[in-house]
């Protein structure tokens, strides 16, 4: 606020600090000024000046302080008018200056950071830190929290990716579903698709032990065709091969149509549905009741596996292995059939059981000459090998050792062995209680794989070159090792008939698919 007196002293002007706004102008008498006039003038000024001060402040600070009351203006302007300034503003300016300086500095590696925010506050109260030290510690803690958050988000994303792959692996691709539907329709309308397999004159061969008998249990028609085709094309004596393809009731017509319309001569194929085995009754197969009635079994295989997992102590590899062990296929009777082979094929002495996600690349007839030393099951062990991801499977991967019976009966470090390509001596098997042990553990646990327990003491390890595992686990599989293996196994989630299958590994499987076949081409089966 400024006061301006005219040269003639006849007027007084009160204006704002910038000099542009005249707030009041007082004219004085032209010639004679009495003491009484001066006295009245001073009284008027004493009365008006406080209001002029407030108006000036409003004009100056409007739009900046956003104060709408006299009290607010007093609190803000009072200390400044008294020369004290705003301590809080000054502190913030100083602290901001220190933060700006520290921003360009590196946090020392040996700087000890508080364990948590509570400790930081406690140490601040004891005046332990200088301003710059506090700024560095604050920067270090922010960086640490950011890194921990990023690591946690990456880890959670990895587990979610594994879950998504798990669900993708358990789905049925549209092309394979189409193939089954078309072949089923063909069975009902085409007599050639219903012809007897094998022909009546070849029926005695189905129980002739001079032949090499392979058994495949699956509801995937395309996968079954690859297993059969690869075995025949790799065999030195295909005329000695007999394939027993077992499927469920809903897939039987389509599976029969495929092999009836695509003969595998000179080899022999038999297609049977589960419903065609008289021995498979509820009395003989308590697995059916155990799987259907055990509480939590369905959730165990179909539930949200992320919800019950302690992700903070579980590695992604361990979680992937547990997901593999929780595949919904394990509650399918087709998966349990292998435990009943001696009863389903009472006249056979030795068979090779094959999963539907394998490819045969070498003649397998020498398998029948392997001496199992009185054991029942010839299999590759899965705890020995250079690839710890695939060949590092021990019992602790498959079983819940918090279960008291499991902890009491099993060794978590015991070596597991692989299903997928197994030589079974059915004669020796019939002398054991493997089936009863299997039923007992399935009833007790309600989960799989009880076969690992049931066959304990009955497994003869065979050379790993016969059975290479893991083509469905990881993409960095050695191509040279794949080429040398007799049987390659796409165990894992990345099946070669799925979009998530590994592109560079799919050709080893797809070369046995006849993409020119009318049914295959019309269903747009995934090509390499």
XYZ file of C-alpha atoms in Angstrom, residues 84-499:
416
model
C 8.817 -14.813 11.167
C 8.154 -16.639 7.844
C 6.608 -20.151 7.425
C 8.794 -22.790 9.154
C 7.000 -25.674 7.441
C 7.472 -24.178 3.972
C 11.115 -23.508 4.665
C 11.632 -27.094 5.889
C 9.973 -28.503 2.790
C 12.092 -26.305 0.507
C 15.272 -27.393 2.263
C 14.293 -31.054 2.210
C 13.340 -30.857 -1.445
C 16.746 -29.365 -2.163
C 18.495 -32.261 -0.370
C 16.336 -34.841 -2.177
C 17.251 -33.237 -5.505
C 20.937 -33.472 -4.656
C 20.681 -37.128 -3.574
C 18.704 -38.025 -6.685
C 21.845 -38.014 -8.801
C 23.895 -39.955 -6.246
C 24.225 -43.741 -5.979
C 23.105 -45.465 -2.812
C 26.217 -47.001 -1.182
C 26.242 -50.815 -1.252
C 27.179 -50.965 2.425
C 24.367 -48.626 3.507
C 22.303 -50.391 6.137
C 18.599 -49.982 5.475
C 15.888 -50.311 8.129
C 14.000 -53.590 7.983
C 10.652 -51.829 7.748
C 8.922 -48.462 7.885
C 8.241 -48.790 11.611
C 11.958 -49.090 12.310
C 12.656 -46.075 10.095
C 10.174 -43.938 12.057
C 11.631 -45.127 15.336
C 15.173 -44.202 14.297
C 13.987 -40.810 13.024
C 12.491 -40.035 16.429
C 15.861 -40.674 18.053
C 17.457 -38.141 15.648
C 19.734 -40.833 14.332
C 19.884 -39.523 10.774
C 21.185 -36.344 9.232
C 19.050 -34.931 6.476
C 21.257 -36.248 3.653
C 21.647 -39.666 5.283
C 17.888 -39.874 5.682
C 17.398 -38.967 2.005
C 19.818 -41.721 0.901
C 18.120 -44.287 3.136
C 14.734 -43.230 1.809
C 15.988 -43.618 -1.761
C 17.419 -47.064 -0.971
C 14.194 -48.229 0.614
C 12.121 -47.004 -2.322
C 14.430 -48.806 -4.749
C 14.300 -51.967 -2.663
C 10.513 -51.878 -2.467
C 10.263 -51.280 -6.209
C 12.526 -54.243 -6.960
C 10.620 -56.496 -4.555
C 7.329 -55.472 -6.108
C 8.643 -56.112 -9.625
C 10.017 -59.501 -8.634
C 6.718 -60.402 -6.977
C 4.734 -59.353 -10.052
C 7.044 -61.302 -12.369
C 6.768 -64.355 -10.124
C 2.976 -64.133 -9.972
C 2.832 -63.717 -13.752
C 4.959 -66.848 -14.178
C 2.624 -68.899 -12.004
C -0.387 -67.541 -13.870
C 1.276 -68.441 -17.174
C 1.802 -71.996 -15.923
C -1.852 -72.196 -14.917
C -2.972 -70.955 -18.337
C -0.765 -73.541 -20.041
C -2.185 -76.207 -17.742
C -5.733 -75.348 -18.795
C -4.702 -75.189 -22.465
C -3.056 -78.614 -22.196
C -6.208 -80.204 -20.787
C -8.466 -78.809 -23.507
C -9.482 -80.589 -26.699
C -8.507 -78.679 -29.866
C -11.332 -77.976 -32.280
C -9.647 -79.937 -35.077
C -9.282 -83.126 -33.022
C -12.862 -82.810 -31.759
C -14.016 -82.374 -35.358
C -12.057 -85.474 -36.438
C -13.762 -87.597 -33.779
C -17.237 -86.343 -34.730
C -16.725 -86.909 -38.455
C -15.359 -90.420 -37.984
C -18.211 -91.280 -35.612
C -20.685 -90.147 -38.239
C -18.798 -92.219 -40.819
C -19.151 -95.299 -38.598
C -22.933 -94.990 -38.656
C -23.218 -94.498 -42.430
C -20.300 -96.434 -43.976
C -20.139 -100.225 -43.765
C -16.398 -100.186 -44.474
C -15.884 -98.122 -41.324
C -17.599 -100.859 -39.304
C -15.679 -103.845 -40.633
C -14.279 -106.227 -38.044
C -10.824 -105.453 -36.659
C -8.867 -107.597 -37.151
C -10.464 -109.859 -39.744
C -11.842 -113.154 -38.350
C -8.940 -115.278 -39.629
C -6.441 -113.138 -37.690
C -8.204 -113.284 -34.309
C -5.873 -116.036 -32.944
C -2.919 -113.652 -33.373
C -4.349 -111.384 -30.652
C -3.230 -113.893 -28.010
C -0.162 -115.305 -29.785
C 2.956 -114.609 -27.671
C 5.276 -115.027 -30.630
C 4.143 -111.567 -31.767
C 5.133 -108.243 -30.250
C 2.070 -106.820 -28.521
C 1.716 -103.070 -27.981
C -1.095 -101.543 -25.937
C -2.317 -97.933 -26.242
C -5.116 -96.521 -24.107
C -6.478 -93.182 -25.372
C -9.479 -91.182 -26.540
C -7.340 -89.092 -28.938
C -7.730 -90.618 -32.407
C -5.037 -88.521 -34.068
C -2.526 -89.247 -31.315
C -3.264 -92.982 -31.494
C -2.666 -92.949 -35.252
C 0.762 -91.324 -34.756
C 1.802 -93.932 -32.170
C 0.756 -96.787 -34.449
C 2.196 -95.294 -37.652
C 5.536 -94.422 -36.060
C 5.881 -97.934 -34.572
C 5.211 -99.621 -37.885
C 7.466 -97.348 -39.946
C 10.302 -97.765 -37.447
C 9.999 -101.534 -37.153
C 12.311 -103.983 -38.920
C 9.565 -106.614 -38.822
C 6.192 -104.815 -38.922
C 4.431 -108.070 -39.728
C 5.166 -109.225 -36.162
C 3.445 -106.211 -34.560
C 0.007 -106.381 -32.941
C -1.568 -103.186 -31.615
C -4.333 -103.268 -29.013
C -5.973 -99.823 -29.004
C -8.329 -99.259 -26.053
C -10.654 -96.278 -25.899
C -13.801 -95.142 -24.107
C -17.367 -95.665 -25.261
C -17.890 -92.189 -26.718
C -14.747 -92.426 -28.893
C -15.015 -96.085 -29.858
C -16.962 -95.580 -33.118
C -14.602 -92.867 -34.360
C -11.464 -94.806 -33.364
C -12.746 -97.955 -35.071
C -13.601 -95.986 -38.225
C -10.093 -94.539 -38.429
C -8.252 -97.857 -38.327
C -10.862 -99.605 -40.477
C -10.529 -96.971 -43.200
C -6.740 -96.618 -42.776
C -5.396 -100.197 -42.541
C -1.877 -100.695 -41.150
C -0.989 -103.865 -43.032
C 1.143 -105.969 -42.574
C 0.714 -105.164 -38.877
C -2.465 -106.008 -37.004
C -4.657 -103.664 -34.988
C -7.487 -104.348 -32.572
C -9.766 -101.546 -31.357
C -11.777 -102.167 -28.189
C -13.934 -99.935 -26.034
C -13.892 -100.120 -22.259
C -17.500 -101.250 -22.402
C -16.469 -104.350 -24.381
C -14.312 -105.797 -21.595
C -16.531 -108.090 -19.518
C -14.021 -108.046 -16.677
C -14.294 -104.276 -16.159
C -17.108 -104.189 -13.615
C -17.516 -102.031 -10.524
C -16.795 -105.045 -8.338
C -13.450 -105.670 -10.047
C -12.537 -102.018 -10.481
C -12.912 -100.174 -7.159
C -10.982 -97.323 -8.770
C -14.277 -96.149 -10.219
C -15.902 -95.822 -6.809
C -12.773 -94.360 -5.218
C -12.489 -91.616 -7.811
C -16.198 -90.813 -7.852
C -16.803 -90.780 -4.092
C -13.638 -89.419 -2.530
C -14.227 -85.885 -1.233
C -12.037 -83.300 -2.870
C -10.823 -85.477 -5.732
C -12.543 -83.383 -8.377
C -11.248 -80.146 -6.857
C -7.780 -81.671 -6.665
C -7.697 -82.168 -10.431
C -10.024 -79.427 -11.678
C -9.757 -76.722 -9.012
C -7.879 -73.451 -8.825
C -4.383 -74.753 -8.120
C -3.059 -71.252 -7.483
C -5.444 -70.728 -4.574
C -4.036 -73.516 -2.441
C -0.387 -73.142 -3.340
C 2.126 -71.376 -1.123
C 3.794 -69.477 -3.943
C 6.310 -67.796 -1.657
C 8.103 -71.082 -1.015
C 7.275 -72.898 -4.269
C 9.487 -72.544 -7.314
C 7.869 -72.280 -10.764
C 9.457 -75.610 -11.722
C 8.063 -77.325 -8.657
C 4.659 -75.804 -9.352
C 4.771 -76.970 -12.992
C 5.591 -80.499 -11.844
C 2.687 -80.473 -9.404
C 0.375 -79.254 -12.168
C 1.529 -82.112 -14.360
C 0.693 -84.562 -11.558
C -2.750 -82.945 -11.283
C -3.759 -83.427 -14.889
C -7.492 -84.246 -15.115
C -6.602 -87.290 -17.217
C -5.669 -89.016 -13.944
C -9.323 -89.427 -12.999
C -10.112 -91.045 -16.355
C -10.545 -94.803 -16.326
C -8.392 -94.940 -19.469
C -5.476 -93.818 -17.341
C -6.149 -96.514 -14.733
C -6.426 -99.360 -17.250
C -2.710 -100.122 -17.151
C -3.075 -101.483 -13.638
C -5.477 -104.147 -14.980
C -3.432 -105.384 -17.944
C -2.918 -108.924 -16.557
C -6.710 -109.363 -16.296
C -7.599 -107.623 -19.574
C -5.091 -109.716 -21.539
C -5.024 -113.031 -19.672
C -3.328 -114.952 -22.497
C -0.394 -112.592 -23.032
C 2.967 -112.939 -21.279
C 4.795 -109.729 -22.189
C 3.554 -106.416 -23.558
C 4.814 -102.886 -24.151
C 2.463 -100.216 -22.886
C 2.614 -96.855 -24.712
C 1.155 -93.447 -23.871
C -0.571 -91.524 -26.651
C 1.901 -88.613 -26.554
C 4.938 -90.606 -27.698
C 6.631 -91.171 -31.048
C 8.610 -94.316 -31.890
C 11.782 -93.700 -33.896
C 13.586 -97.035 -33.664
C 12.747 -100.707 -33.861
C 11.446 -101.781 -30.436
C 11.595 -105.553 -30.896
C 14.766 -105.791 -28.685
C 12.619 -104.755 -25.717
C 11.177 -108.268 -25.594
C 14.712 -109.624 -25.116
C 15.555 -107.435 -22.080
C 16.007 -109.488 -18.935
C 13.883 -107.858 -16.250
C 15.457 -110.046 -13.565
C 12.116 -111.244 -12.251
C 10.739 -107.698 -12.062
C 7.376 -106.692 -13.456
C 8.026 -103.274 -14.981
C 10.932 -102.230 -17.195
C 11.108 -98.419 -17.101
C 13.467 -95.460 -17.327
C 14.242 -93.801 -14.009
C 13.496 -90.076 -13.843
C 15.944 -88.940 -11.168
C 19.148 -89.386 -13.152
C 20.280 -87.329 -16.099
C 21.838 -84.072 -17.221
C 18.490 -82.335 -17.542
C 17.456 -81.788 -13.919
C 14.187 -80.188 -15.038
C 12.962 -83.357 -16.737
C 15.109 -86.016 -15.087
C 14.940 -84.762 -11.510
C 11.673 -86.360 -10.414
C 11.582 -87.959 -6.993
C 8.682 -88.960 -4.777
C 8.581 -85.527 -3.128
C 7.357 -84.094 -6.441
C 4.309 -86.342 -6.573
C 3.201 -86.922 -2.987
C 2.062 -84.734 -0.128
C 4.470 -85.645 2.655
C 2.437 -83.690 5.187
C 0.071 -86.665 5.087
C 1.103 -88.848 8.067
C 0.751 -92.137 6.188
C 2.804 -90.868 3.274
C 5.494 -89.502 5.576
C 5.626 -92.810 7.466
C 5.653 -95.104 4.413
C 7.646 -93.313 1.726
C 11.022 -91.708 1.245
C 10.738 -88.255 -0.398
C 14.123 -88.767 -2.076
C 13.179 -92.100 -3.628
C 13.693 -92.130 -7.377
C 10.586 -92.009 -9.557
C 10.264 -93.794 -12.872
C 8.477 -92.952 -16.091
C 5.231 -94.160 -17.555
C 4.936 -93.690 -21.300
C 6.951 -96.629 -22.568
C 6.973 -99.621 -20.222
C 7.770 -103.303 -20.669
C 5.412 -105.372 -18.519
C 6.048 -109.009 -17.709
C 2.465 -110.097 -17.121
C 3.478 -113.548 -15.898
C 5.484 -112.069 -13.026
C 2.824 -109.453 -12.428
C 0.172 -112.086 -11.765
C 2.288 -113.367 -8.864
C 2.165 -110.012 -7.024
C -0.368 -107.910 -5.116
C 0.322 -104.781 -7.202
C -3.342 -104.238 -8.019
C -4.441 -104.530 -4.377
C -1.706 -102.114 -3.255
C -2.824 -99.685 -5.942
C -6.437 -99.837 -4.742
C -5.465 -99.409 -1.103
C -3.425 -96.251 -1.738
C -5.989 -94.780 -4.073
C -8.685 -95.290 -1.461
C -6.494 -93.821 1.278
C -5.250 -90.768 -0.596
C -7.911 -90.226 -3.211
C -5.167 -88.863 -5.429
C -2.640 -90.149 -7.888
C -0.152 -91.477 -8.807
C -0.485 -94.585 -6.572
C 1.215 -96.615 -9.311
C 4.570 -95.274 -8.129
C 3.864 -96.915 -4.788
C 2.175 -100.049 -6.130
C 5.178 -100.960 -8.308
C 7.790 -100.326 -5.584
C 10.235 -103.204 -5.634
C 8.932 -104.402 -8.991
C 10.722 -101.979 -11.354
C 13.789 -102.844 -13.413
C 15.595 -99.718 -14.723
C 16.342 -99.786 -18.455
C 18.745 -97.725 -20.535
C 17.551 -94.081 -20.841
C 18.151 -94.134 -24.607
C 14.998 -96.230 -24.971
C 12.761 -93.481 -23.649
C 13.505 -89.747 -23.829
C 11.201 -87.581 -21.743
C 10.349 -83.902 -21.510
C 9.497 -82.755 -25.058
C 6.365 -81.162 -23.636
C 8.183 -79.436 -20.770
C 10.762 -77.091 -22.257
C 11.877 -75.844 -25.626
C 15.631 -76.102 -25.053
C 15.545 -79.880 -25.491
C 18.619 -81.174 -27.302
C 17.679 -81.916 -30.910
C 20.612 -84.327 -31.258
C 19.393 -86.290 -28.246
C 15.884 -86.361 -29.699
C 17.160 -87.857 -32.943
C 19.021 -90.632 -31.100
C 16.192 -91.734 -28.767
C 14.169 -94.843 -29.555
C 10.994 -93.324 -28.100
C 10.433 -89.611 -27.567
C 7.792 -88.567 -25.090
C 5.911 -85.249 -25.197
C 5.063 -85.525 -21.515
C 4.263 -82.127 -20.116
C 1.790 -79.495 -21.210
C 3.134 -78.580 -24.648
C 1.607 -81.448 -26.608
C 2.526 -81.429 -30.303
C -1.131 -81.252 -31.383
C -1.696 -78.074 -29.348
C -0.936 -74.470 -30.251
